[in-house]
Amino acid sequence: MDAESLLLSLELASGSGQGLSPDRRASLLTSLTLVKRDYRYNRVLFWGRILGVVADYYIAQGLSENQLAPRKTLYSLNCVEWSLLPPATEEMAAQTAVVKGRFMGDPSHEYEHTELQRVNEGDKAFEEEVVVQIKEETRLVSVIDQIDKAVAIIPRGALFKTPFGPIHINRTFEGLPLSEAKKLSSYFHFREPVELRNKTLLEKASLDPSLDFMDSLEHDIPKGSWSVQMERGNALVVLRSLLWPGLTFYHTPNTKSYGYVYVGTGEKNIDLPFML
Amino acid sequence: MEDTTSLEQEKENKEQEEAEKPWERKIPSSSQDSEPASSDPWEVEQGREIGPPPKNSPPRSPQSKDSTYLDDLRTPASPSHSSPRELSFIPSVLALAKQNLAIPSPSDRTTNEIPEAGKLHPDLLEQPSDKKEPIQHHSSQPEGNTCQLPQQPKPLLQRMRNVSHNDKPKGQRFDVFQEEDSNSNYGLDQTEPGASEAAPSMLETAIRNAKAYLLKTSSRSGFNVYDHLSNVLTKILDERPEDAVDIIENISQDVKMEHFNKKLDTLQNENEMLPTYEIAEKQKVLFLHGHLEGADQELEEEIVENSLPNIMESAFYFEQAGIGLGTDETYRIFLAFKQLTDTHPIQRCRFWGKILGVEMNYIVAEVELREGEDEEEVEEEDMAEERDNGESETDEDEEDELPKSFYKAPPVIPKEESRTGANKYVYFVCNEPGRPWVKLPSVTPAQIVVARKIKKFFTGRLDAPIISYPPFPGNESNYLRAQIARISAGTHVSPLGFYQFNEEEGEEEEEPEGGRDSFEENPDFEGIQVTDLVESLSNWVHHVQHILPQGRCNWFNPVQKNEEEEEEDEGKEEEKGEESDYIEQEVGPLLLTPISEDTEIQTIPPWTTRLSSNLIPQYAIAVLRSNLWPGAYAFSNGKKFENFYIGWGHKYSVDNYTPPVPPPVHLEYSSGPEVTEMDDPSVEQEQAFKAAQEAAALASEENEETEEDEDEEDDYD
């Protein structure tokens, strides 16, 4: 959700029950304005909150003018002082995939993971236990990246691709019509397209290249990993991810207001296939 | 819009005419000068270029010139002959541009300037839409004064250039032109002067052709480029968006879409809006409710005061902790609760929380009905029992034919009476404020036991089936009820000392077994410091009974009824089940046990305590968050407390969910002579067998008597 319209956005996303306390809200409004100035971001998003056992991480993201350019992620524990997180790498993802359980809320906390490593010494090969230390900060970076890639979404038409390539906010976007708002195909993953390239020409034929340049949610795996609900008597459409419980996307049909926020434990719901 | 423009237009026309005079004076001269330049080849070329509009995109250079022209226009330093024009020019051009677009066929007098206007306004608006210039320019000409027509295209362009160089002497103008044109590559006059006589008619036809082309109606959509472009420009000028050129594609698209929208409106609108109105209508009833019953309000108040919880107050506290639904939604829920308490005989009720579902959500009310109001429960129980009996009966019918299963179902553990244990409260749910409240059926131990083994999302429909392994006895309403019971038992906590056991009342049989299950508010409770509540978990106690592995809060001994079934019972009990062969009594933590004794979830503490605000700690409240049931919260400000749940209704586990393995397969029948396959005996064997049988028959006859004797002897032992 845009940091500038934070209050309205929180109200719209409040159906999931996870808001911000008044002091957090106030401090976010103040500090994110400063973040925008200091880091010279075009747009600052309040990304959400990862609940730790001891403390919570508050996450914000800075966007440059090209909306799909790599986003800068910042975190804060007190909503006032923000620190920049390094960009996520695949190595990080592989490293942190072994960590289970809740976040602690201390970026310097180290998870210990015992790994069996095969050691070759001459002809003999034997397995040795190696304890790997994984910093919580690394895990945080990786989890945010995963959530961004998997479930950060925007309505169709909110962004458009300029003929020169960069992706800009579509100023003429006036919200999805009600009939479209209930369809998963009207929502796109807010990331570089992955699936689009695999589509056949026939499937691509009906796409508008300036609008349909991202993957739609329609073919997300597993099917049914989104809960689409109309709230307040069709005045608000809310999408909740079942894969990453805690992610709430809201959009008021026929208006420009849309956004997503994640408030959760930062754990993927790997039980999803059993739960549907 | 059109009215104003027409008014403006009149005014502007006058100005324009005045301003035009110097132009007109100048035009003939310049056009005469350049007469040779407007030759046939130019026209032909121009016509060709205009023909397919997309191709006709002149290079950047003219634009830059235009902009210099603009600059020149604006600078007051320009020579005297341009200054009178300058004053009225810019506004008039804009107005004319509008007028031209709004009214595609204006009067003769104005059209002469229109090409100019069409040409200039984009520059003035800083939108270099190159394509449109020539189109506007030429297409509108045929409507103009034909006398001036032959001269017009050229002079216009010349003037354009002229002005940018107007500090030069007039005499040089023609030369300047030649130079510029060759540089500017504007596609107008590379060619040398030719026969000037044929020019007017050729130019005219070329222009007509161009316009005719632009006005050609698309066979698919029924639009034409001319109208479309004028609509687009009208829209831009009406709405004046910032940086219009960046969104010109979308504007163009919007203009086209508008044509379609009108048709679709009648088809779609009605349907789309129906649910919106429906829920608004329903919620309106909630708001009206108070007024309608104004008459017997006094009577009402007595009950309402007792039963209706102050949801807004607790919502305020939870908001301090950053939890809770929006104020708006909370208030609607509040009203829905009022409706619930008004329509049902309710002793006390509480906003339990909200359970998210895939299609719809549940708002859950925890209710204690007034005495003597709970019946109708018995039937359901009977139904469940009948189902079990039915299965066993079918087995018995086929008894004589088929081998009988040795499996005996473990005894059905009866569900707890209402007002005790897991059925202490009655729960009502509704999907949205304003929709009807539905009472959930009371929970059976079997449901709780199975609910512990499965993990399913709620759909939001109470009658949805639960498809799972192990099979869940009931539908979603039962599952919901079971989860509510589990969550309540796990997460409902209160500050130490808020409740106390009531002394006089005590059920004799239960007390020694399951601990006391009734408590009352402690009148002497003096509150606990908020900091103490945050620092120590032992200041919080569970005030809902722990549910035993059996699925009941108070242990029920299944052995009392039928003792042969003892052995089978072990399988039934899992999770902490310390069952020996004798079915040891299951014991859970007693009521009002501090939560500091809760077990950890693999090194993760079960509770997280927090002060709601670190900035102003003196007025902060203590917030408790369950890590075992994500979404369960409790707050206390020292004296008051409240529990709340909002989430998907699932228990947290570090490891992923593994469905329980199916029970071990029953053993085969022990292999004996009856079930073992053997080779058919050969003829010799049969004969030998027969002989042996006969011999045996003879022998047995003899032996029989002796055997009987032995038997008798045995009996008498």
XYZ file of C-alpha atoms in Angstrom, chain A residues 3-274:
272
model
C 2.720 5.166 2.197
C 0.943 8.363 1.316
C -2.516 6.903 1.519
C -1.654 4.709 4.469
C -4.623 5.516 6.628
C -7.217 4.840 3.981
C -5.398 1.727 2.867
C -5.262 0.323 6.371
C -8.946 0.888 6.792
C -9.673 -0.932 3.560
C -7.405 -3.831 4.438
C -8.655 -4.088 7.997
C -10.999 -6.958 7.231
C -8.178 -9.378 7.872
C -7.892 -8.025 11.357
C -4.324 -6.949 11.246
C -3.956 -3.236 11.456
C -1.473 -0.963 13.060
C -1.738 0.655 16.424
C -2.217 4.410 16.385
C 1.334 5.135 17.459
C 2.741 2.891 14.757
C 0.566 4.495 12.149
C 1.637 7.954 13.144
C 5.295 7.109 13.249
C 5.104 5.365 9.882
C 3.509 8.361 8.260
C 6.307 10.523 9.544
C 9.235 8.268 8.966
C 8.252 7.034 5.528
C 8.018 10.575 4.285
C 11.585 11.055 5.375
C 12.601 7.770 3.827
C 11.196 8.934 0.536
C 13.220 12.092 0.726
C 16.460 10.562 1.933
C 16.576 7.649 -0.439
C 15.061 9.608 -3.320
C 12.401 7.101 -4.096
C 9.719 7.848 -6.556
C 7.184 6.018 -4.452
C 7.316 4.351 -1.062
C 5.152 1.368 -0.271
C 4.364 0.174 3.196
C 4.877 -3.478 2.552
C 3.741 -4.989 5.801
C 4.772 -6.585 8.992
C 6.452 -9.848 9.812
C 5.489 -11.040 13.242
C 8.378 -12.231 15.326
C 8.308 -13.940 18.655
C 10.113 -11.110 20.396
C 9.558 -8.184 18.052
C 7.966 -7.439 14.708
C 9.653 -6.305 11.552
C 8.018 -3.467 9.720
C 8.878 -3.495 6.051
C 8.764 -0.715 3.509
C 9.770 -0.693 -0.111
C 11.049 2.065 -2.311
C 10.197 2.138 -5.981
C 11.905 4.002 -8.721
C 10.050 5.485 -11.643
C 10.131 2.220 -13.485
C 7.715 0.275 -11.359
C 9.134 -3.109 -12.157
C 12.720 -2.161 -11.531
C 14.227 -4.006 -8.560
C 12.687 -2.659 -5.426
C 14.673 -1.496 -2.446
C 13.537 -3.009 0.807
C 13.877 -1.411 4.186
C 13.027 -2.741 7.578
C 12.463 -1.217 10.917
C 11.725 -2.519 14.358
C 10.307 0.661 15.787
C 8.791 2.232 12.674
C 11.121 5.178 12.897
C 14.633 4.103 12.064
C 14.862 2.282 8.790
C 17.698 0.168 7.502
C 18.230 -0.937 3.974
C 18.245 -4.653 3.257
C 20.568 -6.139 0.673
C 18.992 -7.428 -2.525
C 17.924 -11.045 -2.474
C 19.950 -13.612 -4.314
C 19.190 -17.163 -5.258
C 21.936 -18.319 -2.995
C 20.162 -16.743 -0.058
C 16.944 -18.466 -0.966
C 18.646 -21.822 -1.078
C 20.427 -21.168 2.164
C 17.390 -20.061 4.095
C 15.053 -22.680 2.701
C 16.164 -25.015 5.462
C 15.081 -22.711 8.246
C 11.798 -23.536 9.850
C 9.763 -21.869 12.507
C 9.010 -18.365 13.494
C 11.030 -15.230 13.132
C 12.542 -14.001 16.331
C 12.510 -10.300 15.719
C 16.228 -9.808 16.086
C 18.082 -9.365 12.789
C 21.318 -10.632 14.235
C 19.772 -13.822 15.575
C 21.395 -16.860 14.094
C 19.563 -20.016 13.240
C 21.596 -23.142 13.511
C 21.119 -25.797 10.987
C 22.928 -29.103 10.998
C 23.678 -30.359 7.616
C 25.126 -33.625 6.505
C 27.943 -32.964 4.147
C 29.711 -35.553 2.172
C 33.401 -35.368 2.595
C 35.712 -37.180 0.266
C 39.054 -38.122 1.620
C 40.974 -40.233 -0.781
C 38.849 -43.255 -1.503
C 36.695 -42.958 1.530
C 33.596 -40.912 1.470
C 31.841 -40.292 4.698
C 29.255 -37.903 5.940
C 30.030 -35.244 8.382
C 27.741 -33.036 10.352
C 28.279 -29.398 9.746
C 26.483 -26.691 11.620
C 25.488 -23.836 9.384
C 24.717 -20.470 10.887
C 22.043 -18.498 9.116
C 21.397 -14.932 10.063
C 17.835 -13.864 10.499
C 18.460 -10.840 8.323
C 19.289 -13.116 5.417
C 16.120 -15.029 5.997
C 14.152 -11.839 6.152
C 15.507 -10.690 2.801
C 14.784 -14.006 1.241
C 11.269 -14.310 2.615
C 10.321 -10.814 1.506
C 11.617 -11.581 -1.928
C 9.676 -14.822 -2.076
C 6.476 -13.151 -0.990
C 6.989 -10.398 -3.521
C 7.482 -12.867 -6.280
C 4.682 -15.160 -5.312
C 1.846 -12.969 -4.148
C 2.493 -9.266 -4.685
C -0.291 -8.311 -7.040
C -1.841 -5.335 -8.769
C -5.020 -4.935 -10.769
C -4.833 -5.088 -14.530
C -4.331 -1.713 -16.084
C -2.827 -0.067 -13.036
C 0.557 -0.116 -14.705
C 1.360 0.183 -18.341
C 4.380 -0.462 -20.411
C 5.680 2.509 -22.300
C 6.872 1.895 -25.847
C 10.434 2.374 -24.639
C 10.201 -0.412 -22.108
C 9.905 1.099 -18.646
C 6.720 0.420 -16.749
C 4.863 3.391 -15.401
C 1.800 4.004 -13.336
C -1.187 4.304 -15.590
C -2.727 7.647 -14.893
C -5.867 6.810 -16.736
C -6.512 3.732 -14.601
C -9.919 4.139 -13.111
C -10.286 0.869 -11.325
C -11.635 -2.416 -12.467
C -15.287 -2.610 -13.321
C -17.256 -4.695 -10.899
C -17.692 -7.578 -13.266
C -13.944 -7.796 -13.830
C -13.023 -7.327 -10.205
C -14.213 -10.776 -9.268
C -12.056 -12.542 -11.794
C -8.558 -13.675 -11.047
C -7.561 -12.872 -14.595
C -7.891 -9.162 -13.816
C -4.998 -9.281 -11.393
C -1.346 -9.487 -12.195
C 1.726 -10.507 -10.319
C 3.689 -7.410 -9.537
C 6.981 -8.735 -10.857
C 8.759 -9.452 -14.080
C 6.720 -11.934 -16.076
C 7.762 -15.534 -15.884
C 4.867 -17.470 -17.303
C 4.080 -15.066 -20.077
C 6.936 -16.239 -22.215
C 5.697 -19.786 -22.071
C 2.342 -18.899 -23.500
C 1.420 -19.895 -26.967
C 0.809 -17.399 -29.700
C -2.846 -18.234 -29.614
C -3.069 -17.358 -25.939
C -1.117 -14.185 -26.454
C -3.249 -13.047 -29.344
C -5.885 -11.416 -27.200
C -3.424 -9.670 -24.905
C -2.803 -5.970 -25.053
C 0.964 -5.561 -25.021
C 0.884 -2.301 -23.146
C -1.291 -3.675 -20.345
C -0.909 -7.432 -20.327
C 2.798 -7.605 -19.843
C 2.732 -9.472 -16.548
C 1.514 -12.857 -15.399
C -2.097 -13.025 -14.352
C -3.227 -14.916 -11.274
C -5.466 -17.128 -13.309
C -2.979 -19.923 -13.708
C -1.399 -19.826 -10.286
C -0.429 -23.124 -8.848
C -2.043 -24.652 -6.886
C -5.396 -23.704 -8.266
C -7.465 -22.091 -5.591
C -4.596 -20.490 -3.779
C -6.473 -17.200 -3.707
C -9.568 -16.298 -1.818
C -11.545 -13.611 -3.615
C -14.202 -11.940 -1.548
C -16.466 -9.010 -2.051
C -16.772 -7.081 1.162
C -19.036 -4.254 2.235
C -21.634 -5.384 -0.247
C -19.528 -5.400 -3.384
C -17.923 -2.085 -2.568
C -14.564 -3.647 -1.886
C -12.843 -6.638 -3.350
C -10.388 -8.412 -1.107
C -7.983 -11.067 -2.236
C -6.255 -13.158 0.355
C -3.460 -15.484 -0.447
C -3.816 -18.931 0.986
C -0.276 -19.791 0.036
C 1.173 -16.998 2.109
C -1.521 -16.481 4.720
C -1.403 -12.899 5.857
C -1.250 -11.266 2.481
C -4.288 -9.122 1.871
C -4.929 -7.272 -1.339
C -7.749 -4.783 -1.542
C -9.230 -2.831 -4.359
C -12.255 -0.627 -4.521
C -13.821 -1.265 -7.903
C -14.088 1.761 -10.150
C -11.595 3.743 -8.139
C -7.879 4.037 -8.189
C -7.358 2.732 -4.706
C -5.656 -0.609 -4.512
C -2.777 -2.114 -2.635
C -1.563 -5.055 -0.681
C -0.150 -5.592 2.724
C 1.393 -8.588 4.368
C 0.963 -9.193 8.044
C 1.987 -12.639 9.040
C 4.613 -14.886 10.392
C 6.646 -15.007 7.219
C 6.012 -18.664 6.691
C 4.661 -20.241 3.584
C 1.641 -22.460 3.912
C 3.057 -25.663 2.588
C 0.024 -27.566 3.815
C -2.162 -25.862 1.252
C -2.842 -28.965 -0.889
C -4.330 -30.715 2.131
